[in-house]
Amino acid sequence: MDITRPLNIRIVGLSLGAFLSITFVLCVVYDLIFHEARMYESWMRLLPGFKWLTWGSFFLGFIESFLYGIYIALVFVPLYNIFNGLTGNNE
């Protein structure tokens, strides 16, 4: 594998979005099983409009988690590609 090959923003964005959405679902399930964990308080601070727990806020949190992954990719991938291009050939 060529380490100087640039990352694909679409692949990274979809991967991160899926990862964060799956993580959100797992955390909601965990919080439903173990009420004393109270993880939902963190979600209420991190995800605008999220309230514990309605179907509407669940899907809102799911979508917002996915969009956070897209946002991370939009910031990270160009930075990675720039720095990889600057330092990748100077081994």
PDB file of C-alpha atoms in Angstrom:
ATOM      1  CA  MET A   1       0.000   0.000   0.000  1.00  0.00           C
ATOM      2  CA  ASP A   2       1.290   3.404  -0.979  1.00  0.00           C
ATOM      3  CA  ILE A   3       1.306   5.643   2.111  1.00  0.00           C
ATOM      4  CA  THR A   4       1.313   8.793  -0.015  1.00  0.00           C
ATOM      5  CA  ARG A   5      -2.069   7.976  -1.573  1.00  0.00           C
ATOM      6  CA  PRO A   6      -4.643  10.551  -0.417  1.00  0.00           C
ATOM      7  CA  LEU A   7      -7.618   9.544   1.708  1.00  0.00           C
ATOM      8  CA  ASN A   8     -11.024   9.561   0.039  1.00  0.00           C
ATOM      9  CA  ILE A   9     -13.257  12.014   1.915  1.00  0.00           C
ATOM     10  CA  ARG A  10     -16.443  10.133   0.996  1.00  0.00           C
ATOM     11  CA  ILE A  11     -15.197   6.790   2.305  1.00  0.00           C
ATOM     12  CA  VAL A  12     -13.813   8.286   5.507  1.00  0.00           C
ATOM     13  CA  GLY A  13     -16.963  10.372   6.047  1.00  0.00           C
ATOM     14  CA  LEU A  14     -19.324   7.432   5.594  1.00  0.00           C
ATOM     15  CA  SER A  15     -17.138   5.214   7.772  1.00  0.00           C
ATOM     16  CA  LEU A  16     -16.964   7.741  10.604  1.00  0.00           C
ATOM     17  CA  GLY A  17     -20.662   8.565  10.303  1.00  0.00           C
ATOM     18  CA  ALA A  18     -21.600   4.902  10.499  1.00  0.00           C
ATOM     19  CA  PHE A  19     -19.207   4.326  13.398  1.00  0.00           C
ATOM     20  CA  LEU A  20     -20.620   7.217  15.434  1.00  0.00           C
ATOM     21  CA  SER A  21     -24.240   6.272  14.647  1.00  0.00           C
ATOM     22  CA  ILE A  22     -23.654   2.668  15.715  1.00  0.00           C
ATOM     23  CA  THR A  23     -21.907   3.895  18.846  1.00  0.00           C
ATOM     24  CA  PHE A  24     -24.882   6.144  19.625  1.00  0.00           C
ATOM     25  CA  VAL A  25     -27.320   3.219  19.302  1.00  0.00           C
ATOM     26  CA  LEU A  26     -25.140   0.995  21.495  1.00  0.00           C
ATOM     27  CA  CYS A  27     -24.901   3.723  24.145  1.00  0.00           C
ATOM     28  CA  VAL A  28     -28.679   4.235  24.155  1.00  0.00           C
ATOM     29  CA  VAL A  29     -29.231   0.486  24.544  1.00  0.00           C
ATOM     30  CA  TYR A  30     -26.631   0.356  27.323  1.00  0.00           C
ATOM     31  CA  ASP A  31     -28.326   3.257  29.102  1.00  0.00           C
ATOM     32  CA  LEU A  32     -31.721   1.548  28.826  1.00  0.00           C
ATOM     33  CA  ILE A  33     -30.296  -1.589  30.442  1.00  0.00           C
ATOM     34  CA  PHE A  34     -28.178   0.149  33.086  1.00  0.00           C
ATOM     35  CA  HIS A  35     -30.189   3.190  34.171  1.00  0.00           C
ATOM     36  CA  GLU A  36     -27.679   4.220  36.813  1.00  0.00           C
ATOM     37  CA  ALA A  37     -25.072   4.946  34.105  1.00  0.00           C
ATOM     38  CA  ARG A  38     -27.003   8.096  33.072  1.00  0.00           C
ATOM     39  CA  MET A  39     -25.091   8.423  29.806  1.00  0.00           C
ATOM     40  CA  TYR A  40     -28.057  10.221  28.280  1.00  0.00           C
ATOM     41  CA  GLU A  41     -27.010  13.385  30.115  1.00  0.00           C
ATOM     42  CA  SER A  42     -23.884  13.528  27.952  1.00  0.00           C
ATOM     43  CA  TRP A  43     -25.935  13.008  24.789  1.00  0.00           C
ATOM     44  CA  MET A  44     -28.241  15.863  25.805  1.00  0.00           C
ATOM     45  CA  ARG A  45     -25.223  18.186  26.019  1.00  0.00           C
ATOM     46  CA  LEU A  46     -23.518  16.973  22.837  1.00  0.00           C
ATOM     47  CA  LEU A  47     -26.514  16.647  20.505  1.00  0.00           C
ATOM     48  CA  PRO A  48     -28.682  19.756  20.067  1.00  0.00           C
ATOM     49  CA  GLY A  49     -32.392  18.974  20.457  1.00  0.00           C
ATOM     50  CA  PHE A  50     -31.834  15.501  21.922  1.00  0.00           C
ATOM     51  CA  LYS A  51     -34.100  14.624  24.833  1.00  0.00           C
ATOM     52  CA  TRP A  52     -34.321  11.356  26.746  1.00  0.00           C
ATOM     53  CA  LEU A  53     -36.036   9.308  25.238  1.00  0.00           C
ATOM     54  CA  THR A  54     -38.560   9.675  22.464  1.00  0.00           C
ATOM     55  CA  TRP A  55     -38.495   8.154  19.005  1.00  0.00           C
ATOM     56  CA  GLY A  56     -38.065  11.589  17.471  1.00  0.00           C
ATOM     57  CA  SER A  57     -35.082  12.468  19.648  1.00  0.00           C
ATOM     58  CA  PHE A  58     -33.589   9.006  19.102  1.00  0.00           C
ATOM     59  CA  PHE A  59     -33.619   9.473  15.323  1.00  0.00           C
ATOM     60  CA  LEU A  60     -32.401  13.055  15.718  1.00  0.00           C
ATOM     61  CA  GLY A  61     -29.465  11.810  17.816  1.00  0.00           C
ATOM     62  CA  PHE A  62     -28.772   9.072  15.279  1.00  0.00           C
ATOM     63  CA  ILE A  63     -28.687  11.568  12.395  1.00  0.00           C
ATOM     64  CA  GLU A  64     -26.662  14.120  14.352  1.00  0.00           C
ATOM     65  CA  SER A  65     -24.119  11.433  15.263  1.00  0.00           C
ATOM     66  CA  PHE A  66     -23.791  10.545  11.593  1.00  0.00           C
ATOM     67  CA  LEU A  67     -23.360  14.212  10.674  1.00  0.00           C
ATOM     68  CA  TYR A  68     -20.630  14.601  13.303  1.00  0.00           C
ATOM     69  CA  GLY A  69     -18.754  11.831  11.471  1.00  0.00           C
ATOM     70  CA  ILE A  70     -19.154  13.678   8.181  1.00  0.00           C
ATOM     71  CA  TYR A  71     -17.927  16.886   9.816  1.00  0.00           C
ATOM     72  CA  ILE A  72     -14.843  15.153  11.240  1.00  0.00           C
ATOM     73  CA  ALA A  73     -14.035  13.765   7.787  1.00  0.00           C
ATOM     74  CA  LEU A  74     -14.485  17.181   6.167  1.00  0.00           C
ATOM     75  CA  VAL A  75     -11.907  18.631   8.541  1.00  0.00           C
ATOM     76  CA  PHE A  76      -9.548  15.671   9.000  1.00  0.00           C
ATOM     77  CA  VAL A  77      -9.168  14.299   5.466  1.00  0.00           C
ATOM     78  CA  PRO A  78      -7.946  17.507   3.787  1.00  0.00           C
ATOM     79  CA  LEU A  79      -5.524  18.116   6.666  1.00  0.00           C
ATOM     80  CA  TYR A  80      -4.243  14.548   6.454  1.00  0.00           C
ATOM     81  CA  ASN A  81      -3.843  14.769   2.686  1.00  0.00           C
ATOM     82  CA  ILE A  82      -1.979  18.082   2.943  1.00  0.00           C
ATOM     83  CA  PHE A  83       0.433  16.862   5.613  1.00  0.00           C
ATOM     84  CA  ASN A  84       0.852  13.482   3.963  1.00  0.00           C
ATOM     85  CA  GLY A  85       1.738  15.249   0.724  1.00  0.00           C
ATOM     86  CA  LEU A  86       4.258  17.451   2.496  1.00  0.00           C
ATOM     87  CA  THR A  87       5.991  14.693   4.426  1.00  0.00           C
ATOM     88  CA  GLY A  88       5.122  11.478   2.560  1.00  0.00           C
ATOM     89  CA  ASN A  89       7.964  11.650   0.055  1.00  0.00           C
ATOM     90  CA  ASN A  90      10.704  12.716   2.490  1.00  0.00           C
ATOM     91  CA  GLU A  91      11.506   9.369   4.065  1.00  0.00           C
TER      92      GLU A  91
END
